[in-house]
């Protein structure tokens, strides 16, 4: 539990020291004032004439000294203020009693002594306040002096409101972590046969799969304190600060055992040592070494379990992953269809949904979505229903939200001429017809020529009927044919191609390159891989900039280029053959799409039935001859 924190402002915590300094200065000043006699300058000259002055200290306007024989009841110390010598002689000749005036009184002396000290103390307090921690670790000077303290957020047993019921779609991960919950609730009973709990458990998965949520759920389920910190909070510009924070974090956790220490984004702290060619790694390596030492130094029977999360396990230091430290890894992958249904059911409880709302139908629309994506989808659907002033969230709101998330925001105000709109309609119907004609492709859900996002002038949305984890060569070739169906449709109906196929060509080329270089699907190159597979936990965009080491000859590189082009040309020819046999259908459906702007439901079902009907060979030959003769 967190220590109680004083609610007084930090600047008030140092008032005893300031008061003591002021008192000492005041006593010194007033002591000097009350132990010194101030003589008029005329009397000082008389005492000098009587040889009663023992010693003096002369300053430009002030004379201090001791009298040889002080008057009765007086002090031997005196002070007087000088008067110009010519004037003093004239006044003395006239038997005038005179004295000099001080430049300032005791109040000015007080300010001259105290004010600089007060200014210095005030500046020091402001620096301490500005550098102080937000969690109120206090006492006087709790800012810079507490730089080595851990910055972990501490949650008590009753502060975590999340448990396993709030985490769906990761049943295997919850089963793995249920052991940790049982151990934290009763450490002695769990170790009665000599078994020990793993010191560290690493949660691995793509972004948005619920790693942090699951760690909080473990603490909420077990009812123990939860120390949460990000890996980057250990690293500072001062060498040794991170190591001190690691030590402080584990000391606090041991003091509150049983407890959970959760380090999010541990790759910021645990990157492999020596992996960077740049200098300045001393601080990170010292912090990592301290973490390794702490995990070796504490006994798991005390009831302290370290959880960590990362989406880049491949860059972690090997010493961090060995047995005795993070010796168990729990993988959280993107949920399958059943998992998406469970996640949607959790989030749908928080919105006012229609009675006809089907979580399974929504899950079918969202292959590849993570838990965070689904939570965002539910929120977007609720916003869409609010915008149309509906009483509840309906299926059409989820369809709209999926389109918005996948393809981007509609831009109906974008003005395009008739020629561009027709080219887009032909292009999108080319994709749709090829997908409808091939039996192994995903079902076409919607076709639209309404611009979306930054560069999408139209889209063809396909909905898979089931989750797939393996794809055959023929299925990959079908996907390439669908991607190039838009370019093939343009060449058949418009007799020329446009720049609209840029993204299609890039995706088809990437697929062909993967088939040749990674999947060994080229007959000439054989069962050999020539390219490192990307990280399964990161999107492709995160892999950009990572240099690929070429480990093949120039001749093999030429064969790879030929193999990629051969696959792409074959896919384009296949799409062209499909569309040539359905040229009339392509023209009619393009005109319908141009009029309606979007096609879905019964209209697409009718087009799909016509596209799947057997085409006579004579019709295909006639359409091909007409196209080639133009």
mmCIF file of C-alpha atoms in Angstrom, residues 49-345:
data_model
loop_
_atom_site.group_PDB
_atom_site.id
_atom_site.type_symbol
_atom_site.label_atom_id
_atom_site.label_comp_id
_atom_site.label_asym_id
_atom_site.label_seq_id
_atom_site.Cartn_x
_atom_site.Cartn_y
_atom_site.Cartn_z
ATOM 1 C CA UNK A 49 41.453 64.518 23.582
ATOM 2 C CA UNK A 50 41.267 62.918 27.074
ATOM 3 C CA UNK A 51 43.175 59.845 25.766
ATOM 4 C CA UNK A 52 40.251 57.611 26.773
ATOM 5 C CA UNK A 53 40.001 55.762 23.442
ATOM 6 C CA UNK A 54 41.848 52.433 23.577
ATOM 7 C CA UNK A 55 41.414 51.300 19.948
ATOM 8 C CA UNK A 56 39.314 52.117 16.909
ATOM 9 C CA UNK A 57 38.293 50.611 13.572
ATOM 10 C CA UNK A 58 37.848 53.325 10.988
ATOM 11 C CA UNK A 59 35.591 52.948 7.925
ATOM 12 C CA UNK A 60 34.665 55.693 5.433
ATOM 13 C CA UNK A 61 31.645 56.877 7.470
ATOM 14 C CA UNK A 62 31.798 54.847 10.684
ATOM 15 C CA UNK A 63 34.224 54.456 13.595
ATOM 16 C CA UNK A 64 34.049 51.554 16.050
ATOM 17 C CA UNK A 65 36.270 51.026 19.073
ATOM 18 C CA UNK A 66 36.763 50.490 22.803
ATOM 19 C CA UNK A 67 36.984 53.058 25.585
ATOM 20 C CA UNK A 68 39.789 52.675 28.103
ATOM 21 C CA UNK A 69 37.476 53.713 30.979
ATOM 22 C CA UNK A 70 33.763 53.328 30.116
ATOM 23 C CA UNK A 71 31.258 55.520 31.959
ATOM 24 C CA UNK A 72 29.318 54.108 34.877
ATOM 25 C CA UNK A 73 26.620 51.726 33.658
ATOM 26 C CA UNK A 74 27.833 52.015 30.068
ATOM 27 C CA UNK A 75 29.582 49.735 27.604
ATOM 28 C CA UNK A 76 33.195 49.899 26.662
ATOM 29 C CA UNK A 77 32.335 49.346 23.002
ATOM 30 C CA UNK A 78 31.169 52.349 21.082
ATOM 31 C CA UNK A 79 30.269 53.389 17.577
ATOM 32 C CA UNK A 80 30.068 56.858 16.054
ATOM 33 C CA UNK A 81 29.576 58.340 12.627
ATOM 34 C CA UNK A 82 32.161 60.663 11.129
ATOM 35 C CA UNK A 83 31.700 64.315 10.245
ATOM 36 C CA UNK A 84 33.904 66.176 7.754
ATOM 37 C CA UNK A 85 37.058 67.397 9.522
ATOM 38 C CA UNK A 86 36.761 71.128 8.564
ATOM 39 C CA UNK A 87 33.137 71.210 9.680
ATOM 40 C CA UNK A 88 33.948 69.327 12.865
ATOM 41 C CA UNK A 89 36.667 71.844 13.772
ATOM 42 C CA UNK A 90 34.310 74.788 13.270
ATOM 43 C CA UNK A 91 31.553 73.141 15.316
ATOM 44 C CA UNK A 92 33.987 72.210 18.054
ATOM 45 C CA UNK A 93 35.340 75.769 18.160
ATOM 46 C CA UNK A 94 31.787 77.039 18.578
ATOM 47 C CA UNK A 95 31.224 74.562 21.439
ATOM 48 C CA UNK A 96 28.418 72.877 19.510
ATOM 49 C CA UNK A 97 27.239 69.353 20.399
ATOM 50 C CA UNK A 98 27.115 67.485 17.106
ATOM 51 C CA UNK A 99 26.945 63.929 15.750
ATOM 52 C CA UNK A 100 26.947 62.207 12.312
ATOM 53 C CA UNK A 101 24.000 60.421 10.777
ATOM 54 C CA UNK A 102 24.177 56.754 9.721
ATOM 55 C CA UNK A 103 23.486 55.834 6.139
ATOM 56 C CA UNK A 104 20.755 53.411 7.350
ATOM 57 C CA UNK A 105 19.341 52.233 10.645
ATOM 58 C CA UNK A 106 19.154 48.807 12.188
ATOM 59 C CA UNK A 107 16.262 47.941 9.870
ATOM 60 C CA UNK A 108 18.410 48.388 6.794
ATOM 61 C CA UNK A 109 21.135 46.334 8.424
ATOM 62 C CA UNK A 110 18.575 43.635 9.128
ATOM 63 C CA UNK A 111 17.460 43.581 5.520
ATOM 64 C CA UNK A 112 21.040 43.609 4.267
ATOM 65 C CA UNK A 113 21.745 40.444 6.268
ATOM 66 C CA UNK A 114 18.462 38.566 6.085
ATOM 67 C CA UNK A 115 17.138 39.297 2.620
ATOM 68 C CA UNK A 116 19.969 37.579 0.672
ATOM 69 C CA UNK A 117 19.529 34.505 2.852
ATOM 70 C CA UNK A 118 15.764 34.502 2.313
ATOM 71 C CA UNK A 119 16.175 34.880 -1.454
ATOM 72 C CA UNK A 120 18.636 31.985 -1.537
ATOM 73 C CA UNK A 121 16.329 29.750 0.536
ATOM 74 C CA UNK A 122 13.313 30.693 -1.617
ATOM 75 C CA UNK A 123 15.100 29.819 -4.868
ATOM 76 C CA UNK A 124 16.243 26.536 -3.368
ATOM 77 C CA UNK A 125 12.693 25.644 -2.321
ATOM 78 C CA UNK A 126 11.372 26.435 -5.812
ATOM 79 C CA UNK A 127 13.985 24.135 -7.373
ATOM 80 C CA UNK A 128 13.080 21.377 -4.950
ATOM 81 C CA UNK A 129 9.387 21.850 -5.686
ATOM 82 C CA UNK A 130 9.884 21.848 -9.464
ATOM 83 C CA UNK A 131 11.969 18.683 -9.372
ATOM 84 C CA UNK A 132 9.810 16.924 -6.795
ATOM 85 C CA UNK A 133 7.868 13.797 -7.597
ATOM 86 C CA UNK A 134 4.154 13.918 -8.292
ATOM 87 C CA UNK A 135 3.437 11.092 -5.904
ATOM 88 C CA UNK A 136 4.350 13.368 -3.011
ATOM 89 C CA UNK A 137 7.396 11.558 -1.665
ATOM 90 C CA UNK A 138 8.152 14.154 0.688
ATOM 91 C CA UNK A 139 9.903 15.661 3.417
ATOM 92 C CA UNK A 140 12.017 18.668 2.900
ATOM 93 C CA UNK A 141 14.068 18.325 -0.291
ATOM 94 C CA UNK A 142 12.129 15.336 -1.631
ATOM 95 C CA UNK A 143 12.777 16.284 -5.277
ATOM 96 C CA UNK A 144 16.344 15.918 -6.476
ATOM 97 C CA UNK A 145 17.183 13.871 -3.403
ATOM 98 C CA UNK A 146 14.578 11.240 -4.380
ATOM 99 C CA UNK A 147 15.679 10.787 -7.993
ATOM 100 C CA UNK A 148 16.594 7.173 -7.310
ATOM 101 C CA UNK A 149 13.172 6.277 -5.913
ATOM 102 C CA UNK A 150 10.953 3.961 -7.939
ATOM 103 C CA UNK A 151 8.226 5.630 -9.993
ATOM 104 C CA UNK A 152 5.931 2.632 -9.943
ATOM 105 C CA UNK A 153 2.226 3.281 -9.498
ATOM 106 C CA UNK A 154 1.053 1.306 -6.493
ATOM 107 C CA UNK A 155 -2.494 -0.039 -6.342
ATOM 108 C CA UNK A 156 -3.854 -1.600 -3.161
ATOM 109 C CA UNK A 157 -5.794 -4.824 -2.806
ATOM 110 C CA UNK A 158 -9.119 -3.079 -3.315
ATOM 111 C CA UNK A 159 -8.002 -0.575 -5.958
ATOM 112 C CA UNK A 160 -8.008 -3.022 -8.898
ATOM 113 C CA UNK A 161 -11.576 -3.432 -10.161
ATOM 114 C CA UNK A 162 -10.659 -5.774 -13.040
ATOM 115 C CA UNK A 163 -10.773 -9.554 -12.798
ATOM 116 C CA UNK A 164 -10.793 -12.526 -15.157
ATOM 117 C CA UNK A 165 -14.479 -11.992 -15.980
ATOM 118 C CA UNK A 166 -13.536 -8.712 -17.683
ATOM 119 C CA UNK A 167 -10.943 -10.372 -19.935
ATOM 120 C CA UNK A 168 -12.367 -12.447 -22.803
ATOM 121 C CA UNK A 169 -10.961 -14.254 -25.793
ATOM 122 C CA UNK A 170 -7.755 -15.431 -24.062
ATOM 123 C CA UNK A 171 -8.892 -18.563 -22.233
ATOM 124 C CA UNK A 172 -5.527 -20.328 -22.587
ATOM 125 C CA UNK A 173 -3.645 -17.363 -21.133
ATOM 126 C CA UNK A 174 -6.082 -17.101 -18.218
ATOM 127 C CA UNK A 175 -5.658 -20.815 -17.501
ATOM 128 C CA UNK A 176 -1.875 -20.338 -17.384
ATOM 129 C CA UNK A 177 -2.172 -17.388 -15.003
ATOM 130 C CA UNK A 178 -4.779 -19.007 -12.739
ATOM 131 C CA UNK A 179 -1.855 -20.824 -11.123
ATOM 132 C CA UNK A 180 -0.320 -17.475 -10.216
ATOM 133 C CA UNK A 181 -3.592 -16.364 -8.647
ATOM 134 C CA UNK A 182 -3.805 -19.521 -6.536
ATOM 135 C CA UNK A 183 -0.199 -19.106 -5.435
ATOM 136 C CA UNK A 184 -0.647 -15.465 -4.420
ATOM 137 C CA UNK A 185 -3.763 -16.292 -2.418
ATOM 138 C CA UNK A 186 -2.092 -19.144 -0.502
ATOM 139 C CA UNK A 187 1.700 -19.377 -1.061
ATOM 140 C CA UNK A 188 2.280 -21.997 1.647
ATOM 141 C CA UNK A 189 -0.490 -24.309 0.479
ATOM 142 C CA UNK A 190 0.648 -24.068 -3.110
ATOM 143 C CA UNK A 191 4.231 -25.050 -2.247
ATOM 144 C CA UNK A 192 3.362 -27.931 0.104
ATOM 145 C CA UNK A 193 4.897 -30.479 -2.307
ATOM 146 C CA UNK A 194 8.058 -28.468 -2.883
ATOM 147 C CA UNK A 195 6.953 -26.763 -6.089
ATOM 148 C CA UNK A 196 7.842 -23.124 -6.578
ATOM 149 C CA UNK A 197 6.128 -20.473 -8.614
ATOM 150 C CA UNK A 198 7.997 -19.001 -11.582
ATOM 151 C CA UNK A 199 9.668 -15.750 -10.595
ATOM 152 C CA UNK A 200 8.809 -14.040 -13.841
ATOM 153 C CA UNK A 201 6.072 -14.448 -16.443
ATOM 154 C CA UNK A 202 6.407 -12.700 -19.796
ATOM 155 C CA UNK A 203 3.217 -11.745 -21.629
ATOM 156 C CA UNK A 204 3.911 -11.717 -25.364
ATOM 157 C CA UNK A 205 1.555 -10.591 -28.099
ATOM 158 C CA UNK A 206 0.770 -7.999 -30.763
ATOM 159 C CA UNK A 207 -0.299 -4.510 -29.671
ATOM 160 C CA UNK A 208 -3.881 -4.339 -28.452
ATOM 161 C CA UNK A 209 -4.314 -7.983 -27.442
ATOM 162 C CA UNK A 210 -4.839 -7.162 -23.744
ATOM 163 C CA UNK A 211 -1.482 -7.820 -22.066
ATOM 164 C CA UNK A 212 -1.752 -4.935 -19.595
ATOM 165 C CA UNK A 213 -5.423 -5.666 -18.931
ATOM 166 C CA UNK A 214 -4.631 -9.305 -18.189
ATOM 167 C CA UNK A 215 -1.848 -8.347 -15.754
ATOM 168 C CA UNK A 216 -4.253 -6.065 -13.871
ATOM 169 C CA UNK A 217 -6.852 -8.836 -13.899
ATOM 170 C CA UNK A 218 -4.374 -11.208 -12.196
ATOM 171 C CA UNK A 219 -3.876 -8.685 -9.389
ATOM 172 C CA UNK A 220 -7.620 -8.054 -9.127
ATOM 173 C CA UNK A 221 -8.395 -11.772 -9.071
ATOM 174 C CA UNK A 222 -5.749 -12.480 -6.428
ATOM 175 C CA UNK A 223 -6.486 -9.350 -4.360
ATOM 176 C CA UNK A 224 -2.844 -8.331 -3.869
ATOM 177 C CA UNK A 225 -0.965 -5.011 -4.261
ATOM 178 C CA UNK A 226 -0.036 -4.199 -7.834
ATOM 179 C CA UNK A 227 3.164 -2.292 -8.697
ATOM 180 C CA UNK A 228 2.879 -1.015 -12.272
ATOM 181 C CA UNK A 229 5.728 0.719 -14.129
ATOM 182 C CA UNK A 230 6.801 1.216 -17.728
ATOM 183 C CA UNK A 231 10.205 -0.001 -18.848
ATOM 184 C CA UNK A 232 11.186 3.447 -20.110
ATOM 185 C CA UNK A 233 10.718 4.961 -16.620
ATOM 186 C CA UNK A 234 13.847 3.183 -15.394
ATOM 187 C CA UNK A 235 16.129 4.819 -17.935
ATOM 188 C CA UNK A 236 17.533 8.278 -17.199
ATOM 189 C CA UNK A 237 20.432 10.357 -18.451
ATOM 190 C CA UNK A 238 22.343 9.806 -15.192
ATOM 191 C CA UNK A 239 24.217 6.514 -14.975
ATOM 192 C CA UNK A 240 23.075 4.453 -11.993
ATOM 193 C CA UNK A 241 19.648 6.047 -11.539
ATOM 194 C CA UNK A 242 17.820 3.203 -13.293
ATOM 195 C CA UNK A 243 19.595 0.583 -11.178
ATOM 196 C CA UNK A 244 18.650 2.472 -8.011
ATOM 197 C CA UNK A 245 15.013 2.557 -9.094
ATOM 198 C CA UNK A 246 15.054 -1.192 -9.745
ATOM 199 C CA UNK A 247 16.408 -1.811 -6.244
ATOM 200 C CA UNK A 248 13.820 0.477 -4.690
ATOM 201 C CA UNK A 249 10.975 -1.155 -6.648
ATOM 202 C CA UNK A 250 11.836 -4.646 -5.441
ATOM 203 C CA UNK A 251 12.367 -3.440 -1.868
ATOM 204 C CA UNK A 252 8.852 -1.968 -1.878
ATOM 205 C CA UNK A 253 7.392 -5.140 -3.406
ATOM 206 C CA UNK A 254 9.048 -7.368 -0.809
ATOM 207 C CA UNK A 255 7.674 -5.114 1.921
ATOM 208 C CA UNK A 256 4.126 -5.599 0.601
ATOM 209 C CA UNK A 257 4.356 -9.319 -0.272
ATOM 210 C CA UNK A 258 2.401 -11.098 -1.591
ATOM 211 C CA UNK A 259 2.390 -8.651 -4.494
ATOM 212 C CA UNK A 260 2.720 -8.345 -8.268
ATOM 213 C CA UNK A 261 5.372 -6.266 -10.017
ATOM 214 C CA UNK A 262 4.305 -5.438 -13.575
ATOM 215 C CA UNK A 263 6.817 -3.972 -16.056
ATOM 216 C CA UNK A 264 5.085 -2.858 -19.236
ATOM 217 C CA UNK A 265 7.068 -2.516 -22.481
ATOM 218 C CA UNK A 266 10.019 -4.325 -20.950
ATOM 219 C CA UNK A 267 11.850 -4.207 -24.297
ATOM 220 C CA UNK A 268 12.747 -0.564 -23.473
ATOM 221 C CA UNK A 269 14.699 -1.895 -20.488
ATOM 222 C CA UNK A 270 15.664 -5.427 -21.486
ATOM 223 C CA UNK A 271 17.083 -4.968 -25.006
ATOM 224 C CA UNK A 272 19.947 -7.333 -25.714
ATOM 225 C CA UNK A 273 23.229 -5.923 -24.407
ATOM 226 C CA UNK A 274 25.724 -4.934 -27.067
ATOM 227 C CA UNK A 275 23.065 -5.035 -29.800
ATOM 228 C CA UNK A 276 23.392 -1.320 -30.537
ATOM 229 C CA UNK A 277 26.309 0.051 -32.527
ATOM 230 C CA UNK A 278 25.913 3.437 -30.809
ATOM 231 C CA UNK A 279 27.588 4.412 -27.579
ATOM 232 C CA UNK A 280 26.024 5.592 -24.368
ATOM 233 C CA UNK A 281 24.604 2.212 -23.314
ATOM 234 C CA UNK A 282 26.108 2.175 -19.817
ATOM 235 C CA UNK A 283 22.924 3.341 -18.101
ATOM 236 C CA UNK A 284 20.676 0.795 -19.851
ATOM 237 C CA UNK A 285 23.094 -2.064 -19.262
ATOM 238 C CA UNK A 286 23.503 -1.205 -15.579
ATOM 239 C CA UNK A 287 19.732 -1.064 -15.176
ATOM 240 C CA UNK A 288 19.300 -4.425 -16.913
ATOM 241 C CA UNK A 289 22.091 -5.976 -14.828
ATOM 242 C CA UNK A 290 20.391 -4.757 -11.656
ATOM 243 C CA UNK A 291 17.072 -6.255 -12.799
ATOM 244 C CA UNK A 292 18.777 -9.596 -13.445
ATOM 245 C CA UNK A 293 20.408 -9.494 -10.019
ATOM 246 C CA UNK A 294 17.135 -8.641 -8.267
ATOM 247 C CA UNK A 295 15.290 -11.479 -9.973
ATOM 248 C CA UNK A 296 18.026 -13.850 -8.865
ATOM 249 C CA UNK A 297 18.058 -12.447 -5.351
ATOM 250 C CA UNK A 298 14.480 -12.795 -4.165
ATOM 251 C CA UNK A 299 12.745 -15.991 -3.103
ATOM 252 C CA UNK A 300 9.548 -16.716 -5.016
ATOM 253 C CA UNK A 301 8.101 -18.272 -1.865
ATOM 254 C CA UNK A 302 7.841 -14.750 -0.428
ATOM 255 C CA UNK A 303 4.907 -14.154 -2.730
ATOM 256 C CA UNK A 304 6.375 -11.639 -5.206
ATOM 257 C CA UNK A 305 5.659 -12.408 -8.864
ATOM 258 C CA UNK A 306 7.087 -10.329 -11.711
ATOM 259 C CA UNK A 307 4.881 -9.903 -14.781
ATOM 260 C CA UNK A 308 6.173 -8.182 -17.900
ATOM 261 C CA UNK A 309 4.690 -7.403 -21.302
ATOM 262 C CA UNK A 310 6.265 -6.891 -24.715
ATOM 263 C CA UNK A 311 5.432 -7.161 -28.391
ATOM 264 C CA UNK A 312 9.087 -7.558 -29.375
ATOM 265 C CA UNK A 313 10.425 -10.661 -27.607
ATOM 266 C CA UNK A 314 13.053 -11.232 -30.282
ATOM 267 C CA UNK A 315 15.141 -8.247 -29.084
ATOM 268 C CA UNK A 316 15.174 -9.161 -25.380
ATOM 269 C CA UNK A 317 18.438 -10.155 -23.743
ATOM 270 C CA UNK A 318 18.932 -13.921 -23.512
ATOM 271 C CA UNK A 319 19.848 -13.682 -19.822
ATOM 272 C CA UNK A 320 16.439 -12.190 -19.122
ATOM 273 C CA UNK A 321 14.623 -15.171 -20.630
ATOM 274 C CA UNK A 322 16.595 -17.972 -19.059
ATOM 275 C CA UNK A 323 15.129 -20.346 -16.473
ATOM 276 C CA UNK A 324 14.933 -18.741 -13.046
ATOM 277 C CA UNK A 325 13.990 -15.308 -14.332
ATOM 278 C CA UNK A 326 11.290 -14.995 -16.971
ATOM 279 C CA UNK A 327 11.001 -18.745 -17.287
ATOM 280 C CA UNK A 328 7.392 -18.789 -18.510
ATOM 281 C CA UNK A 329 6.009 -17.044 -21.572
ATOM 282 C CA UNK A 330 2.283 -16.575 -22.119
ATOM 283 C CA UNK A 331 1.356 -15.737 -25.707
ATOM 284 C CA UNK A 332 -1.677 -13.578 -26.426
ATOM 285 C CA UNK A 333 -2.478 -13.753 -30.126
ATOM 286 C CA UNK A 334 -5.168 -12.001 -32.125
ATOM 287 C CA UNK A 335 -8.450 -13.675 -31.142
ATOM 288 C CA UNK A 336 -10.192 -16.146 -33.434
ATOM 289 C CA UNK A 337 -13.879 -15.838 -34.297
ATOM 290 C CA UNK A 338 -15.063 -17.412 -31.045
ATOM 291 C CA UNK A 339 -12.729 -15.175 -29.072
ATOM 292 C CA UNK A 340 -13.985 -12.099 -30.895
ATOM 293 C CA UNK A 341 -17.553 -13.075 -30.019
ATOM 294 C CA UNK A 342 -16.640 -13.291 -26.315
ATOM 295 C CA UNK A 343 -14.820 -9.936 -26.409
ATOM 296 C CA UNK A 344 -17.738 -8.283 -28.188
ATOM 297 C CA UNK A 345 -20.169 -9.646 -25.603
#
